[in-house]
Short mmCIF file of C-alpha atoms and ligand atoms in Angstrom, two decimals:
data_model
loop_
_atom_site.label_atom_id
_atom_site.label_comp_id
_atom_site.label_asym_id
_atom_site.label_seq_id
_atom_site.Cartn_x
_atom_site.Cartn_y
_atom_site.Cartn_z
CA UNK T 1 -11.05 -4.67 33.61
CA UNK T 2 -7.41 -5.60 34.12
CA UNK T 3 -4.96 -3.52 32.10
CA UNK T 4 -3.58 -5.19 28.98
CA UNK T 5 -0.59 -4.23 26.79
CA UNK T 6 -1.58 -4.15 23.14
CA UNK T 7 0.97 -3.25 20.46
CA UNK T 8 -0.16 -1.54 17.26
CA UNK T 9 0.85 -4.10 14.65
CA UNK T 10 3.34 -6.82 15.62
CA UNK T 11 4.34 -9.36 12.96
CA UNK T 12 2.40 -12.63 13.04
CA UNK T 13 5.26 -15.13 12.74
CA UNK T 14 4.76 -18.84 13.44
CA UNK T 15 7.04 -21.89 13.54
CA UNK T 16 6.26 -22.39 9.84
CA UNK T 17 8.05 -19.18 8.83
CA UNK T 18 10.88 -19.83 11.32
CA UNK T 19 11.46 -23.36 9.96
CA UNK T 20 11.52 -22.07 6.36
CA UNK T 21 14.02 -19.34 7.25
CA UNK T 22 16.23 -21.99 8.88
CA UNK T 23 15.96 -24.12 5.72
CA UNK T 24 16.96 -21.09 3.62
CA UNK T 25 19.90 -20.36 5.91
CA UNK T 26 21.06 -23.97 5.74
CA UNK T 27 20.54 -24.22 1.97
CA UNK T 28 23.73 -22.36 1.09
CA UNK T 29 21.77 -19.66 -0.81
CA UNK T 30 20.58 -16.65 1.20
CA UNK T 31 20.39 -13.78 -1.29
CA UNK T 32 18.09 -13.57 -4.36
CA UNK T 33 17.65 -17.15 -5.54
CA UNK T 34 15.19 -20.02 -5.81
CA UNK T 35 12.96 -18.96 -2.90
CA UNK T 36 12.60 -15.41 -4.26
CA UNK T 37 11.70 -16.80 -7.71
CA UNK T 38 9.17 -19.15 -6.11
CA UNK T 39 7.69 -16.30 -4.06
CA UNK T 40 7.31 -14.20 -7.23
CA UNK T 41 5.56 -17.09 -8.96
CA UNK T 42 3.15 -17.53 -6.06
CA UNK T 43 2.39 -13.79 -5.89
CA UNK T 44 1.60 -13.73 -9.62
CA UNK T 45 -0.66 -16.79 -9.22
CA UNK T 46 -2.43 -15.22 -6.25
CA UNK T 47 -2.98 -11.90 -8.06
CA UNK T 48 -3.87 -13.51 -11.37
CA UNK T 49 -1.08 -11.81 -13.30
CA UNK T 50 1.47 -13.14 -15.78
CA UNK T 51 4.43 -12.34 -13.57
CA UNK T 52 5.49 -10.49 -10.43
CA UNK T 53 8.83 -8.95 -9.45
CA UNK T 54 9.90 -8.96 -5.82
CA UNK T 55 12.08 -6.20 -4.36
CA UNK T 56 13.21 -5.02 -0.95
CA UNK T 57 10.33 -2.52 -0.47
CA UNK T 58 7.20 -1.09 -1.99
CA UNK T 59 9.02 2.23 -2.25
CA UNK T 60 11.55 0.56 -4.55
CA UNK T 61 8.73 -1.00 -6.58
CA UNK T 62 7.05 2.38 -7.09
CA UNK T 63 10.30 3.98 -8.17
CA UNK T 64 11.13 1.02 -10.42
CA UNK T 65 7.85 1.51 -12.30
CA UNK T 66 8.53 5.23 -12.78
CA UNK T 67 12.03 4.40 -14.03
CA UNK T 68 10.73 1.62 -16.29
CA UNK T 69 8.42 4.20 -17.86
CA UNK T 70 11.33 6.66 -17.99
CA UNK T 71 9.35 9.32 -16.14
CA UNK T 72 11.26 12.43 -15.05
CA UNK T 73 12.19 15.96 -16.10
CA UNK T 74 9.11 17.88 -17.20
CA UNK T 75 6.74 14.97 -16.54
CA UNK T 76 4.00 15.21 -13.93
CA UNK T 77 2.84 12.46 -11.59
CA UNK T 78 -0.40 12.84 -9.64
CA UNK T 79 -1.15 11.29 -6.29
CA UNK T 80 -3.17 11.89 -3.15
CA UNK T 81 -2.23 14.40 -0.45
CA UNK T 82 -3.50 11.83 2.04
CA UNK T 83 -0.79 9.22 2.05
CA UNK T 84 2.58 8.19 3.38
CA UNK T 85 5.69 9.84 1.98
CA UNK T 86 6.69 6.60 0.21
CA UNK T 87 3.95 7.17 -2.39
CA UNK T 88 5.33 10.58 -3.32
CA UNK T 89 9.08 10.44 -2.69
CA UNK T 90 9.81 8.16 -5.69
CA UNK T 91 8.33 10.91 -7.88
CA UNK T 92 10.87 13.32 -6.39
CA UNK T 93 13.67 10.74 -6.77
CA UNK T 94 13.13 10.49 -10.54
CA UNK T 95 12.99 14.28 -10.81
CA UNK T 96 9.40 14.53 -12.08
CA UNK T 97 6.92 17.14 -10.84
CA UNK T 98 4.75 15.90 -7.98
CA UNK T 99 1.09 16.93 -8.14
CA UNK T 100 -0.97 16.34 -4.99
CA UNK T 101 -4.76 16.15 -5.15
CA UNK T 102 -7.08 16.60 -2.16
CA UNK T 103 -9.33 13.76 -1.04
CA UNK T 104 -13.08 13.92 -1.63
CA UNK T 105 -15.14 15.38 1.21
CA UNK T 106 -15.58 12.80 3.99
CA UNK T 107 -13.50 10.25 2.11
CA UNK T 108 -9.96 8.94 1.98
CA UNK T 109 -9.75 8.56 -1.81
CA UNK T 110 -8.67 11.31 -4.16
CA UNK T 111 -11.41 13.67 -5.28
CA UNK T 112 -11.86 12.16 -8.73
CA UNK T 113 -13.18 15.40 -10.27
CA UNK T 114 -10.08 17.21 -9.00
CA UNK T 115 -7.94 14.37 -10.32
CA UNK T 116 -9.45 14.75 -13.79
CA UNK T 117 -8.83 18.49 -13.71
CA UNK T 118 -5.22 17.98 -12.64
CA UNK T 119 -4.34 15.95 -15.74
CA UNK T 120 -2.32 17.93 -18.29
CA UNK T 121 -0.29 17.14 -21.40
CA UNK T 122 2.64 16.54 -19.05
CA UNK T 123 0.88 13.93 -16.87
CA UNK T 124 2.46 10.51 -17.23
CA UNK T 125 1.32 8.57 -14.16
CA UNK T 126 -1.45 8.61 -11.53
CA UNK T 127 -0.78 6.84 -8.23
CA UNK T 128 -4.03 6.02 -6.42
CA UNK T 129 -3.57 4.87 -2.81
CA UNK T 130 -5.55 1.89 -1.50
CA UNK T 131 -5.62 3.19 2.06
CA UNK T 132 -6.11 0.58 4.77
CA UNK T 133 -6.57 -2.10 2.12
CA UNK T 134 -9.70 -0.57 0.57
CA UNK T 135 -9.40 -0.42 -3.20
CA UNK T 136 -9.92 2.92 -4.94
CA UNK T 137 -12.55 3.40 -7.62
CA UNK T 138 -10.41 2.07 -10.47
CA UNK T 139 -13.35 1.96 -12.89
CA UNK T 140 -13.71 5.70 -12.45
CA UNK T 141 -9.94 6.27 -12.67
CA UNK T 142 -9.73 4.31 -15.93
CA UNK T 143 -12.71 6.23 -17.34
CA UNK T 144 -10.83 9.45 -16.55
CA UNK T 145 -7.52 8.39 -18.16
CA UNK T 146 -9.41 7.10 -21.21
CA UNK T 147 -11.20 10.46 -21.57
CA UNK T 148 -7.86 12.24 -21.31
CA UNK T 149 -6.19 9.98 -23.90
CA UNK T 150 -6.01 12.82 -26.51
CA UNK T 151 -3.85 14.87 -24.11
CA UNK T 152 -1.26 12.10 -23.58
CA UNK T 153 2.17 12.64 -25.16
CA UNK T 154 4.09 9.32 -25.15
CA UNK T 155 7.84 9.72 -24.91
CA UNK T 156 8.97 6.12 -25.52
CA UNK T 157 7.88 2.70 -26.78
CA UNK T 158 6.35 1.57 -23.50
CA UNK T 159 4.39 4.79 -22.98
CA UNK T 160 3.26 4.53 -26.60
CA UNK T 161 2.07 0.95 -26.12
CA UNK T 162 -0.05 2.04 -23.14
CA UNK T 163 -1.18 5.17 -25.01
CA UNK T 164 -2.58 7.06 -22.02
CA UNK T 165 -1.75 8.14 -18.49
CA UNK T 166 -0.50 5.08 -16.60
CA UNK T 167 -2.34 3.94 -13.45
CA UNK T 168 0.19 2.78 -10.85
CA UNK T 169 -1.62 1.54 -7.75
CA UNK T 170 0.03 2.11 -4.39
CA UNK T 171 -1.42 -1.07 -2.89
CA UNK T 172 1.11 -1.21 -0.07
CA UNK T 173 -1.83 -2.05 2.22
CA UNK T 174 -4.05 -3.97 -0.15
CA UNK T 175 -2.49 -7.35 -0.95
CA UNK T 176 -5.43 -9.77 -1.14
CA UNK T 177 -8.12 -7.13 -1.65
CA UNK T 178 -10.58 -7.65 -4.49
CA UNK T 179 -13.32 -5.84 -6.29
CA UNK T 180 -16.32 -6.81 -8.39
CA UNK T 181 -15.69 -5.22 -11.77
CA UNK T 182 -18.15 -5.84 -14.61
CA UNK T 183 -19.54 -8.89 -12.80
CA UNK T 184 -16.15 -10.47 -12.07
CA UNK T 185 -14.09 -10.44 -8.88
CA UNK T 186 -10.74 -8.89 -9.78
CA UNK T 187 -7.76 -9.27 -7.48
CA UNK T 188 -5.69 -6.29 -6.44
CA UNK T 189 -2.56 -6.60 -8.57
CA UNK T 190 -4.47 -7.25 -11.77
CA UNK T 191 -6.64 -4.10 -11.79
CA UNK T 192 -4.27 -1.16 -12.29
CA UNK T 193 -1.63 -1.06 -15.05
CA UNK T 194 1.04 -1.60 -12.37
CA UNK T 195 0.53 -2.42 -8.68
CA UNK T 196 3.03 -2.05 -5.86
CA UNK T 197 2.68 -4.10 -2.66
CA UNK T 198 4.51 -3.75 0.64
CA UNK T 199 5.61 -6.64 2.85
CA UNK T 200 7.04 -4.37 5.54
CA UNK T 201 6.95 -5.65 9.14
CA UNK T 202 3.57 -4.09 9.98
CA UNK T 203 1.80 -5.23 6.83
CA UNK T 204 -0.77 -8.07 6.64
CA UNK T 205 1.78 -10.28 4.90
CA UNK T 206 5.35 -9.61 5.87
CA UNK T 207 8.87 -10.47 4.76
CA UNK T 208 10.30 -8.06 7.42
CA UNK T 209 11.03 -5.54 4.66
CA UNK T 210 9.99 -6.22 1.11
CA UNK T 211 7.66 -5.51 -1.75
CA UNK T 212 6.48 -6.75 -5.09
CA UNK T 213 5.18 -5.26 -8.29
CA UNK T 214 2.64 -6.83 -10.62
CA UNK T 215 1.28 -5.55 -13.92
CA UNK T 216 -1.41 -6.17 -16.47
CA UNK T 217 -0.41 -7.44 -19.89
CA UNK T 218 0.50 -4.62 -22.29
CA UNK T 219 -0.15 -5.22 -25.97
CA UNK T 220 3.11 -5.44 -27.91
CA UNK T 221 5.24 -5.63 -24.74
CA UNK T 222 6.02 -9.05 -23.30
CA UNK T 223 5.67 -9.76 -19.58
CA UNK T 224 9.13 -11.32 -19.68
CA UNK T 225 10.64 -8.13 -21.06
CA UNK T 226 9.04 -6.09 -18.27
CA UNK T 227 10.20 -8.60 -15.66
CA UNK T 228 13.72 -8.44 -17.05
CA UNK T 229 13.70 -4.62 -16.80
CA UNK T 230 12.61 -4.85 -13.16
CA UNK T 231 15.46 -7.26 -12.46
CA UNK T 232 17.93 -4.86 -14.07
CA UNK T 233 16.47 -1.89 -12.23
CA UNK T 234 16.68 -3.68 -8.88
CA UNK T 235 20.20 -5.11 -9.27
CA UNK T 236 22.69 -2.49 -10.45
CA UNK T 237 21.55 -2.76 -14.08
CA UNK T 238 23.56 -5.98 -14.03
CA UNK T 239 22.84 -8.40 -16.86
CA UNK T 240 23.05 -11.51 -14.61
CA UNK T 241 22.05 -11.97 -11.00
CA UNK T 242 24.25 -13.81 -8.49
CA UNK T 243 22.46 -17.13 -9.09
CA UNK T 244 22.90 -16.94 -12.89
CA UNK T 245 26.55 -15.96 -12.45
CA UNK T 246 27.19 -18.90 -10.13
CA UNK T 247 26.47 -21.41 -12.91
CA UNK T 248 29.40 -23.15 -14.50
CA UNK T 249 31.51 -20.83 -16.66
CA UNK T 250 28.92 -18.04 -16.45
CA UNK T 251 30.79 -15.48 -14.39
CA UNK T 252 30.88 -12.70 -16.99
CA UNK T 253 28.23 -10.00 -16.97
CA UNK T 254 27.61 -6.50 -18.21
CA UNK T 255 26.30 -3.39 -16.45
CA UNK T 256 23.63 -2.02 -18.76
CA UNK T 257 23.10 1.16 -16.69
CA UNK T 258 24.18 2.21 -13.19
CA UNK T 259 21.13 0.85 -11.36
CA UNK T 260 20.02 0.70 -7.73
CA UNK T 261 20.21 -2.24 -5.31
CA UNK T 262 16.66 -3.21 -4.48
CA UNK T 263 16.65 -7.02 -4.67
CA UNK T 264 14.75 -9.29 -2.29
CA UNK T 265 16.74 -12.00 -0.49
CA UNK T 266 15.83 -15.67 -0.13
CA UNK T 267 15.63 -15.22 3.65
CA UNK T 268 12.90 -12.62 3.16
CA UNK T 269 11.19 -14.81 0.54
CA UNK T 270 11.26 -17.77 2.95
CA UNK T 271 9.14 -15.77 5.40
CA UNK T 272 6.87 -14.60 2.57
CA UNK T 273 6.27 -18.08 1.15
CA UNK T 274 4.94 -19.35 4.47
CA UNK T 275 2.97 -16.16 5.16
CA UNK T 276 1.33 -16.64 1.77
CA UNK T 277 0.27 -20.19 2.68
CA UNK T 278 -1.34 -18.82 5.84
CA UNK T 279 -2.77 -15.74 4.15
CA UNK T 280 -6.40 -16.86 3.56
CA UNK T 281 -6.73 -17.51 7.32
CA UNK T 282 -5.00 -14.22 8.14
CA UNK T 283 -7.51 -12.32 5.97
CA UNK T 284 -10.45 -14.12 7.60
CA UNK T 285 -9.25 -13.27 11.09
CA UNK T 286 -8.82 -9.61 10.17
CA UNK T 287 -12.35 -9.57 8.79
CA UNK T 288 -13.74 -11.05 12.00
CA UNK T 289 -12.01 -8.39 14.12
CA UNK T 290 -13.22 -5.59 11.84
CA UNK T 291 -16.79 -6.87 12.14
CA UNK T 292 -16.46 -6.88 15.94
CA UNK T 293 -15.13 -3.31 15.92
CA UNK T 294 -17.85 -2.12 13.53
CA UNK T 295 -20.52 -3.60 15.77
CA UNK T 296 -19.08 -1.88 18.83
CA UNK T 297 -18.25 1.51 17.36
CA UNK T 298 -20.88 2.29 14.72
CA UNK T 299 -23.66 2.78 17.30
CA UNK T 300 -21.48 5.48 18.91
CA UNK T 301 -21.92 7.65 15.82
CA UNK T 302 -18.28 7.57 14.78
CA UNK T 303 -17.21 7.34 11.16
CA UNK T 304 -15.25 4.35 10.01
CA UNK T 305 -13.39 3.36 6.89
CA UNK T 306 -15.76 0.83 5.33
CA UNK T 307 -13.94 -2.37 4.37
CA UNK T 308 -16.65 -4.68 3.12
CA UNK T 309 -19.48 -3.37 1.05
CA UNK T 310 -21.32 -4.59 -1.99
CA UNK T 311 -18.80 -5.60 -4.60
CA UNK T 312 -15.74 -4.82 -2.51
CA UNK T 313 -13.56 -6.86 -0.25
CA UNK T 314 -10.68 -5.09 1.41
CA UNK T 315 -7.53 -6.70 2.76
CA UNK T 316 -8.58 -5.35 6.18
CA UNK T 317 -5.22 -3.73 6.84
CA UNK T 318 -6.05 -0.70 8.99
CA UNK T 319 -9.01 0.20 11.18
CA UNK T 320 -9.57 3.94 10.89
CA UNK T 321 -12.14 5.80 12.96
CA UNK T 322 -13.10 9.48 12.97
CA UNK T 323 -14.56 10.86 16.16
CA UNK T 324 -17.24 13.54 15.66
CA UNK T 325 -16.77 16.90 17.30
CA UNK T 326 -13.08 16.72 18.15
CA UNK T 327 -10.08 18.59 16.81
CA UNK T 328 -6.44 17.65 16.41
CA UNK T 329 -5.55 18.48 20.04
CA UNK T 330 -8.33 16.38 21.51
CA UNK T 331 -7.55 13.55 19.09
CA UNK T 332 -3.95 13.58 20.30
CA UNK T 333 -5.16 13.52 23.93
CA UNK T 334 -7.31 10.50 23.08
CA UNK T 335 -4.29 8.70 21.66
CA UNK T 336 -2.42 9.39 24.91
CA UNK T 337 -5.39 8.19 26.97
CA UNK T 338 -5.49 4.96 25.00
CA UNK T 339 -1.73 4.56 25.36
CA UNK T 340 -2.06 4.98 29.16
CA UNK T 341 -4.47 2.06 29.04
CA UNK T 342 -1.93 -0.03 27.14
CA UNK T 343 -3.47 0.40 23.69
CA UNK T 344 -1.03 1.69 21.08
CA UNK T 345 -2.93 3.48 18.35
CA UNK T 346 -1.77 5.60 15.44
CA UNK T 347 -2.80 8.22 12.87
CA UNK T 348 -3.09 7.50 9.14
CA UNK T 349 -2.05 9.91 7.80
CA UNK T 350 -0.73 13.35 8.55
CA UNK T 351 -1.25 14.69 5.02
CA UNK T 352 1.91 15.29 3.00
CA UNK T 353 1.47 19.09 2.69
CA UNK T 354 1.84 19.28 6.50
CA UNK T 355 5.32 17.72 6.32
CA UNK T 356 8.43 19.92 6.11
CA UNK T 357 9.74 18.28 2.93
CA UNK T 358 6.52 18.83 1.00
CA UNK T 359 6.06 22.36 2.37
CA UNK T 360 9.50 23.10 0.94
CA UNK T 361 8.28 21.85 -2.43
CA UNK T 362 5.60 24.54 -2.25
CA UNK T 363 2.56 22.56 -1.06
CA UNK T 364 0.24 24.41 1.30
CA UNK T 365 -2.21 22.59 3.57
CA UNK T 366 -4.80 25.34 2.95
CA UNK T 367 -5.26 23.81 -0.50
CA UNK T 368 -6.26 20.45 1.01
CA UNK T 369 -9.19 21.18 3.35
CA UNK T 370 -10.81 17.76 2.98
CA UNK T 371 -7.58 15.95 3.80
CA UNK T 372 -7.21 18.10 6.92
CA UNK T 373 -10.75 17.28 8.09
CA UNK T 374 -10.09 13.56 7.67
CA UNK T 375 -6.81 13.80 9.53
CA UNK T 376 -7.76 16.04 12.47
CA UNK T 377 -10.08 13.56 14.21
CA UNK T 378 -8.71 10.27 12.88
CA UNK T 379 -7.43 7.43 15.06
CA UNK T 380 -6.16 4.08 13.80
CA UNK T 381 -6.77 1.23 16.24
CA UNK T 382 -4.69 -1.93 16.62
CA UNK T 383 -5.78 -4.48 14.02
CA UNK T 384 -3.64 -7.57 13.65
CA UNK T 385 -3.76 -11.33 13.84
CA UNK T 386 -1.87 -11.59 17.14
CA UNK T 387 -4.93 -10.07 18.88
CA UNK T 388 -6.66 -12.48 21.23
CA UNK T 389 -10.35 -12.53 22.01
CA UNK T 390 -9.69 -10.76 25.36
CA UNK T 391 -7.66 -8.07 23.55
CA UNK T 392 -10.53 -7.32 21.17
CA UNK T 393 -12.94 -7.11 24.13
CA UNK T 394 -10.52 -4.85 25.99
CA UNK T 395 -9.99 -2.55 22.99
CA UNK T 396 -13.70 -2.20 22.24
CA UNK T 397 -14.43 -1.43 25.92
CA UNK T 398 -11.63 1.10 26.40
CA UNK T 399 -12.13 2.83 23.04
CA UNK T 400 -15.87 3.08 23.72
CA UNK T 401 -15.17 4.69 27.12
CA UNK T 402 -12.67 7.11 25.59
CA UNK T 403 -14.99 8.10 22.73
CA UNK T 404 -17.81 8.71 25.20
CA UNK T 405 -15.54 10.84 27.35
CA UNK T 406 -14.10 13.01 24.56
CA UNK T 407 -16.35 12.68 21.57
CA UNK T 408 -19.70 14.06 22.66
CA UNK T 409 -19.03 17.67 23.52
CA UNK T 410 -17.98 19.38 20.29
CA UNK T 411 -19.66 20.36 17.04
CA UNK T 412 -20.65 17.93 14.36
CA UNK T 413 -17.74 16.89 12.14
C1 LIG Y 501 0.64 3.94 1.56
C2 LIG Y 501 2.04 3.40 1.58
N1 LIG Y 501 2.75 3.37 0.45
C3 LIG Y 501 4.00 2.88 0.40
C4 LIG Y 501 4.60 2.39 1.53
C5 LIG Y 501 6.03 1.92 1.46
O1 LIG Y 501 6.19 0.60 1.78
P1 LIG Y 501 7.66 0.04 2.05
O2 LIG Y 501 7.98 0.31 3.47
O3 LIG Y 501 7.55 -1.43 1.75
O4 LIG Y 501 8.57 0.72 1.11
C6 LIG Y 501 3.92 2.41 2.75
C7 LIG Y 501 4.56 1.90 3.96
O5 LIG Y 501 4.07 1.91 5.03
C8 LIG Y 501 2.60 2.92 2.77
O6 LIG Y 501 1.92 2.97 3.92
#
C-alpha cells in the first residue's frame, strides 16, 4: 500500500465558509455584531434552548458560568481526572477548590458512586465531561444532585433559584450529540443546567477559536437576564457592546465590574454559521467513518469508546481505542510507528494528576488508578470529514497491522 499523509484533525472548510468570511470582512463590521447574534440564535435553535451566548472559547464559557454563579473562595467544584486542563483551570481561575474524581473502571466517565461521595456542603458545581462526543449519564448525575439537595448551601439568588449543586456540562466535544431521556431525544445543550461547547480548530464544528454556552430555563430567572450577564462577563463588564455604542447618540456606557475580554467576532461567527448549515452532513460522515473503524477493529479484541448505542447518539468527535496487553511505553511506540506510516494519532487524555500544575495542587496519580489504566494503552485515531475513502482504508489497514504486531504479547488489560 502506498504511503499516505494523514493529519489528525484538520478543519473542514469549504468555499461556503470562505465566501461568508469575505462577506463579513466587506460588511464593515468584523467584531461582535449581527453575525455573532445570528450564530447565537441558530445555536439556541439547534440545541432547543431559549438562548445561547457565544464567546471566544469553551474555556471562557466554563469560567463565565462559574463567575455567573459567583463560585470561588471556600466553594468546591468537582470534575473528572480524565480530561483536558481547560475543564479544570477555570475552577482554579475563580479561586475555588478543585476536586478531581477518578473514572469508573474500564470507562471514561466519572465513577458516579465516587462523585456522590465527593459532594459536601461546600460543593457548588459538578462538571461532567462528554469525552469524544459521548454524553455522560446525566439522568444519574441529576439523581445524585437531587439526593444531595439537603446539603446544598446557596450563597446568592441564582444558586437559590437552582437550589442544588449545579450541573455544568463540559460538552466541548459534544455539539450535536443527543440522548433518549424519558422517551424523548434531548439535544446536548438542553440537558445539563449549563453546557459549554468548543468551536476550536480541531472540533467537529469550528470557528477557528470559539465557544458557546447554553442553559436550561431556571424558574424565577429570565433567560434574557442570564444572557445579559454573559455579555457583561465576556466584554469588560461593559454595559453596551461596540454595536450598541455605534448607534446614533449612544456612545456612553458604564463598566459594571472589571470583566474579561472573551467576545466572539463576526469573522468567527461567519465561519460558524456556514459550518452549522453543513453540520448534519458532517455528523453523518463522522458516523460512517466510526462504523467502518468499529467493523475493522472490534474483531481484533480492542476496546473502543462506544458512540452509538441504544438511546444515545454521540457527536462522533474522537475515535478512542485501547489496545489489550500493552503499557504506556509500548503505546507510545505504536504512536511513533503510526506516525512513520504517515498517520498522526494522539492520546486523550493524560490524566490531570499526571500534569505538573495539578501535582503542585496536591493531586497524586496513585489516587486515580482507573484513569491511569484507561490512559496507558489509549490511542486516538484520525477522525475527521476531510478523510477520503482511501484514507479510511489505509488507516484501518495500518492500524490493524500495528495492533497485531504490538497488541498480542502482553497480559490482558
Ligand atoms: C474536554 C475539553 N474541554 C474544554 C476544552 C476547551 O476548549 P477551547 O479550546 O474552546 O477553550 C477542550 C479543548 O480541546 C476540551 O478538549
